[in-house]
Amino acid sequence: MKKKLFLCPFISLVLLASLNAQNNYKKGYVITNDNDTIFGLIDFRTDAINATRCTFKSEQAEKTYYPGDIAGYRFSDEGKYYVTRDVTIDSVPQKFFLEYLVEGVMNLYYYDTTAKKYFFFEKDGKMIEISKAPDVERDRRIIQDNKYKNLISYYFNDYPSIVNNLNKMDFSQKTFIEIAKTYHDKVCTTGEECVIFENKHPDENSIKTAFSVYAGVQLQTYSLNSYSGNSYCTLKGTQPVIGGKMNLYNPRWSKSFSLQLDMSFSRFSFSQALPYFLEGESEFKLKAIIITGKLGAEYKFSLNKIQPMIGAGISYTHLLGDDSKFMVSEWSNSWQKYELRSPFVGCYLNIGASYILKNKHSIFVLASMEQYLKEDTSKENYNDRFKSYNIVLGYTF
């Protein structure tokens, strides 16, 4: 039952992210087929989604345009510019919103799918496709698709300044923009500006990272199991905890949902007499360094500057140190080594809130609970149990 309860928050996070992924409006405008411009807000999504639809919100209403419904659309601040074009992919004629990279003597467009990336050169109404398949591993080697270099050599054979640099060229927007600009410099002899439009942010990575550090207190409970396996004695303590975390997110998919990697450090120190435990007067002295790693998901609710957040995932705690010992007066008067159970594998749940500062950084307060599996038969003292609760204050850069 407890495992199911820990799964519920994680599943809820995924569902919330799926619902919220539909809202990421940015300032922009659409260009109608009559060449009229209408300003408003446009849903800024991934390259693959933006190639198939444009969700536009004006003062009147929200409307979704598909390739051919409008001539194109453009984001004002992000610089992304998409236009309707007919292309043939895998022998199938299709219509997409291609990302406009260069407009000039030879236009350059970009189209991205989850399986393949495409560049299209356009001159005199004719489209030239150059694509690249993803790298594959074969016989422990990475096989790259370099056919695009042969195509570039074929189409630009009369321009040595392009062909001679093929070995240095990678399959990127920056490379293809340079090819288009070099071509313009060679063929444009009118003295006029040949490059009318150029994407100023080529190869911009849509995956963003946010780094945080935090410090606080940790409430720890370590439950000792008697050798008979029938009774427990729980030791409780409070220790400082410090840590850091990294969040990976794609704002063009969801501004609220992120994957999270967390690492924290604390100490573990108990010294306590336990009457009638282990069949007599017992005393335990347990010491260790606690290292906890977490991998999970986080969801933030955007309420202007204040953002409540919830997170859940898998936690892994390791207790480092061999200075734990115990003594039972009825057995002997000497200390004996006690093997702490380690590592612990389980789940965690975070609840908190962050506040966005003027510099776009933020401070946050977070409460978390870590719950671990009851036993691990591969370890000594496998029935010992560990649980921790954290309250921390942090800063996100």
PDB file of C-alpha atoms in Angstrom, residues 8-143:
ATOM      1  CA  CYS A   8       0.585   8.433  -6.915  1.00  0.00           C
ATOM      2  CA  PRO A   9       2.484  11.762  -6.639  1.00  0.00           C
ATOM      3  CA  PHE A  10       4.885  10.753  -9.427  1.00  0.00           C
ATOM      4  CA  ILE A  11       2.041   9.772 -11.768  1.00  0.00           C
ATOM      5  CA  SER A  12       0.231  12.994 -10.885  1.00  0.00           C
ATOM      6  CA  LEU A  13       3.331  15.009 -11.835  1.00  0.00           C
ATOM      7  CA  VAL A  14       3.403  13.464 -15.299  1.00  0.00           C
ATOM      8  CA  LEU A  15      -0.312  14.128 -15.810  1.00  0.00           C
ATOM      9  CA  LEU A  16       0.035  17.739 -14.678  1.00  0.00           C
ATOM     10  CA  ALA A  17       2.966  18.259 -17.040  1.00  0.00           C
ATOM     11  CA  SER A  18       0.983  16.849 -19.957  1.00  0.00           C
ATOM     12  CA  LEU A  19      -1.891  19.232 -19.266  1.00  0.00           C
ATOM     13  CA  ASN A  20       0.277  22.297 -18.767  1.00  0.00           C
ATOM     14  CA  ALA A  21       2.508  21.572 -21.767  1.00  0.00           C
ATOM     15  CA  GLN A  22      -0.073  23.273 -23.988  1.00  0.00           C
ATOM     16  CA  ASN A  23       0.558  26.801 -22.673  1.00  0.00           C
ATOM     17  CA  ASN A  24       3.757  28.658 -23.519  1.00  0.00           C
ATOM     18  CA  TYR A  25       2.616  31.828 -25.244  1.00  0.00           C
ATOM     19  CA  LYS A  26       5.118  34.382 -26.558  1.00  0.00           C
ATOM     20  CA  LYS A  27       4.721  37.677 -28.394  1.00  0.00           C
ATOM     21  CA  GLY A  28       4.624  37.330 -32.160  1.00  0.00           C
ATOM     22  CA  TYR A  29       2.612  37.766 -35.318  1.00  0.00           C
ATOM     23  CA  VAL A  30       1.130  35.741 -38.152  1.00  0.00           C
ATOM     24  CA  ILE A  31       1.419  36.586 -41.837  1.00  0.00           C
ATOM     25  CA  THR A  32      -1.762  35.854 -43.774  1.00  0.00           C
ATOM     26  CA  ASN A  33      -1.836  34.544 -47.328  1.00  0.00           C
ATOM     27  CA  ASP A  34      -2.754  38.115 -48.356  1.00  0.00           C
ATOM     28  CA  ASN A  35       0.485  39.301 -46.713  1.00  0.00           C
ATOM     29  CA  ASP A  36      -1.315  41.028 -43.840  1.00  0.00           C
ATOM     30  CA  THR A  37       0.300  41.009 -40.398  1.00  0.00           C
ATOM     31  CA  ILE A  38      -1.695  40.260 -37.234  1.00  0.00           C
ATOM     32  CA  PHE A  39       0.004  40.694 -33.850  1.00  0.00           C
ATOM     33  CA  GLY A  40      -0.784  38.638 -30.770  1.00  0.00           C
ATOM     34  CA  LEU A  41       0.550  35.668 -28.796  1.00  0.00           C
ATOM     35  CA  ILE A  42       1.846  32.391 -30.284  1.00  0.00           C
ATOM     36  CA  ASP A  43       2.326  29.079 -28.483  1.00  0.00           C
ATOM     37  CA  PHE A  44       6.115  28.537 -28.430  1.00  0.00           C
ATOM     38  CA  ARG A  45       6.548  24.777 -28.606  1.00  0.00           C
ATOM     39  CA  THR A  46       9.205  22.338 -29.818  1.00  0.00           C
ATOM     40  CA  ASP A  47      10.564  22.517 -33.376  1.00  0.00           C
ATOM     41  CA  ALA A  48       8.605  19.416 -34.355  1.00  0.00           C
ATOM     42  CA  ILE A  49       5.310  20.849 -33.066  1.00  0.00           C
ATOM     43  CA  ASN A  50       5.887  24.345 -34.448  1.00  0.00           C
ATOM     44  CA  ALA A  51       6.402  22.792 -37.886  1.00  0.00           C
ATOM     45  CA  THR A  52       2.883  21.343 -37.925  1.00  0.00           C
ATOM     46  CA  ARG A  53       0.713  24.026 -36.304  1.00  0.00           C
ATOM     47  CA  CYS A  54       0.570  27.605 -35.064  1.00  0.00           C
ATOM     48  CA  THR A  55      -1.694  28.269 -32.086  1.00  0.00           C
ATOM     49  CA  PHE A  56      -2.373  32.002 -32.177  1.00  0.00           C
ATOM     50  CA  LYS A  57      -4.149  34.091 -29.546  1.00  0.00           C
ATOM     51  CA  SER A  58      -5.354  37.581 -30.370  1.00  0.00           C
ATOM     52  CA  GLU A  59      -7.711  39.958 -28.577  1.00  0.00           C
ATOM     53  CA  GLN A  60     -10.638  38.286 -30.323  1.00  0.00           C
ATOM     54  CA  ALA A  61     -10.028  34.559 -29.794  1.00  0.00           C
ATOM     55  CA  GLU A  62      -7.591  31.653 -29.928  1.00  0.00           C
ATOM     56  CA  LYS A  63      -7.132  29.915 -33.265  1.00  0.00           C
ATOM     57  CA  THR A  64      -4.914  27.132 -34.581  1.00  0.00           C
ATOM     58  CA  TYR A  65      -3.443  27.546 -38.061  1.00  0.00           C
ATOM     59  CA  TYR A  66      -1.973  24.710 -40.095  1.00  0.00           C
ATOM     60  CA  PRO A  67       0.560  24.891 -42.950  1.00  0.00           C
ATOM     61  CA  GLY A  68      -1.167  26.558 -45.874  1.00  0.00           C
ATOM     62  CA  ASP A  69      -3.737  28.392 -43.749  1.00  0.00           C
ATOM     63  CA  ILE A  70      -1.255  31.263 -43.384  1.00  0.00           C
ATOM     64  CA  ALA A  71       1.962  32.253 -45.150  1.00  0.00           C
ATOM     65  CA  GLY A  72       3.959  32.068 -41.923  1.00  0.00           C
ATOM     66  CA  TYR A  73       4.451  33.320 -38.386  1.00  0.00           C
ATOM     67  CA  ARG A  74       7.240  34.754 -36.283  1.00  0.00           C
ATOM     68  CA  PHE A  75       8.138  35.122 -32.614  1.00  0.00           C
ATOM     69  CA  SER A  76       9.127  38.694 -31.762  1.00  0.00           C
ATOM     70  CA  ASP A  77      11.679  38.122 -28.991  1.00  0.00           C
ATOM     71  CA  GLU A  78      12.869  34.572 -29.700  1.00  0.00           C
ATOM     72  CA  GLY A  79      13.596  35.331 -33.380  1.00  0.00           C
ATOM     73  CA  LYS A  80      12.066  32.083 -34.628  1.00  0.00           C
ATOM     74  CA  TYR A  81      10.479  32.540 -38.061  1.00  0.00           C
ATOM     75  CA  TYR A  82       8.355  29.861 -39.756  1.00  0.00           C
ATOM     76  CA  VAL A  83       6.927  29.878 -43.290  1.00  0.00           C
ATOM     77  CA  THR A  84       4.638  27.521 -45.212  1.00  0.00           C
ATOM     78  CA  ARG A  85       6.513  25.440 -47.775  1.00  0.00           C
ATOM     79  CA  ASP A  86       5.819  22.314 -49.837  1.00  0.00           C
ATOM     80  CA  VAL A  87       8.529  19.660 -49.563  1.00  0.00           C
ATOM     81  CA  THR A  88       8.925  16.004 -50.498  1.00  0.00           C
ATOM     82  CA  ILE A  89      10.191  13.708 -47.751  1.00  0.00           C
ATOM     83  CA  ASP A  90      10.648   9.984 -48.384  1.00  0.00           C
ATOM     84  CA  SER A  91       8.924  10.430 -51.766  1.00  0.00           C
ATOM     85  CA  VAL A  92       5.816  11.855 -50.068  1.00  0.00           C
ATOM     86  CA  PRO A  93       4.776  15.476 -50.872  1.00  0.00           C
ATOM     87  CA  GLN A  94       4.025  17.304 -47.626  1.00  0.00           C
ATOM     88  CA  LYS A  95       3.354  20.813 -46.364  1.00  0.00           C
ATOM     89  CA  PHE A  96       5.076  22.188 -43.248  1.00  0.00           C
ATOM     90  CA  PHE A  97       5.957  25.358 -41.434  1.00  0.00           C
ATOM     91  CA  LEU A  98       9.714  25.317 -42.094  1.00  0.00           C
ATOM     92  CA  GLU A  99      11.981  27.400 -39.890  1.00  0.00           C
ATOM     93  CA  TYR A 100      13.407  30.249 -41.968  1.00  0.00           C
ATOM     94  CA  LEU A 101      17.167  30.493 -41.374  1.00  0.00           C
ATOM     95  CA  VAL A 102      18.368  32.639 -44.291  1.00  0.00           C
ATOM     96  CA  GLU A 103      16.493  34.664 -46.894  1.00  0.00           C
ATOM     97  CA  GLY A 104      18.480  35.873 -49.876  1.00  0.00           C
ATOM     98  CA  VAL A 105      19.737  34.716 -53.267  1.00  0.00           C
ATOM     99  CA  MET A 106      19.422  31.158 -51.931  1.00  0.00           C
ATOM    100  CA  ASN A 107      16.983  30.636 -49.082  1.00  0.00           C
ATOM    101  CA  LEU A 108      17.684  28.186 -46.272  1.00  0.00           C
ATOM    102  CA  TYR A 109      15.081  26.342 -44.184  1.00  0.00           C
ATOM    103  CA  TYR A 110      15.207  23.871 -41.312  1.00  0.00           C
ATOM    104  CA  TYR A 111      12.860  21.046 -40.310  1.00  0.00           C
ATOM    105  CA  ASP A 112      13.326  18.854 -37.248  1.00  0.00           C
ATOM    106  CA  THR A 113      11.603  15.595 -36.345  1.00  0.00           C
ATOM    107  CA  THR A 114      12.335  13.194 -33.527  1.00  0.00           C
ATOM    108  CA  ALA A 115      13.926  10.789 -36.010  1.00  0.00           C
ATOM    109  CA  LYS A 116      15.734  13.046 -38.475  1.00  0.00           C
ATOM    110  CA  LYS A 117      16.835  16.606 -39.177  1.00  0.00           C
ATOM    111  CA  TYR A 118      16.471  18.314 -42.554  1.00  0.00           C
ATOM    112  CA  PHE A 119      17.874  21.403 -44.251  1.00  0.00           C
ATOM    113  CA  PHE A 120      16.383  22.751 -47.463  1.00  0.00           C
ATOM    114  CA  PHE A 121      18.111  25.116 -49.884  1.00  0.00           C
ATOM    115  CA  GLU A 122      15.685  26.961 -52.157  1.00  0.00           C
ATOM    116  CA  LYS A 123      16.640  28.679 -55.402  1.00  0.00           C
ATOM    117  CA  ASP A 124      14.353  29.670 -58.266  1.00  0.00           C
ATOM    118  CA  GLY A 125      11.481  27.773 -56.617  1.00  0.00           C
ATOM    119  CA  LYS A 126      13.394  24.474 -56.447  1.00  0.00           C
ATOM    120  CA  MET A 127      13.985  22.783 -53.086  1.00  0.00           C
ATOM    121  CA  ILE A 128      17.203  20.863 -52.368  1.00  0.00           C
ATOM    122  CA  GLU A 129      16.947  18.518 -49.370  1.00  0.00           C
ATOM    123  CA  ILE A 130      19.969  17.636 -47.245  1.00  0.00           C
ATOM    124  CA  SER A 131      19.321  15.396 -44.238  1.00  0.00           C
ATOM    125  CA  LYS A 132      21.170  13.344 -41.662  1.00  0.00           C
ATOM    126  CA  ALA A 133      20.109  10.185 -39.848  1.00  0.00           C
ATOM    127  CA  PRO A 134      20.953   9.802 -36.125  1.00  0.00           C
ATOM    128  CA  ASP A 135      24.239   8.152 -35.157  1.00  0.00           C
ATOM    129  CA  VAL A 136      24.013   4.403 -34.500  1.00  0.00           C
ATOM    130  CA  GLU A 137      26.193   1.987 -32.546  1.00  0.00           C
ATOM    131  CA  ARG A 138      27.446  -1.059 -34.398  1.00  0.00           C
ATOM    132  CA  ASP A 139      30.096  -3.519 -33.206  1.00  0.00           C
ATOM    133  CA  ARG A 140      30.951  -1.136 -30.350  1.00  0.00           C
ATOM    134  CA  ARG A 141      31.554   1.700 -32.793  1.00  0.00           C
ATOM    135  CA  ILE A 142      29.567   4.859 -33.450  1.00  0.00           C
ATOM    136  CA  ILE A 143      28.523   5.000 -37.105  1.00  0.00           C
TER     137      ILE A 143
END
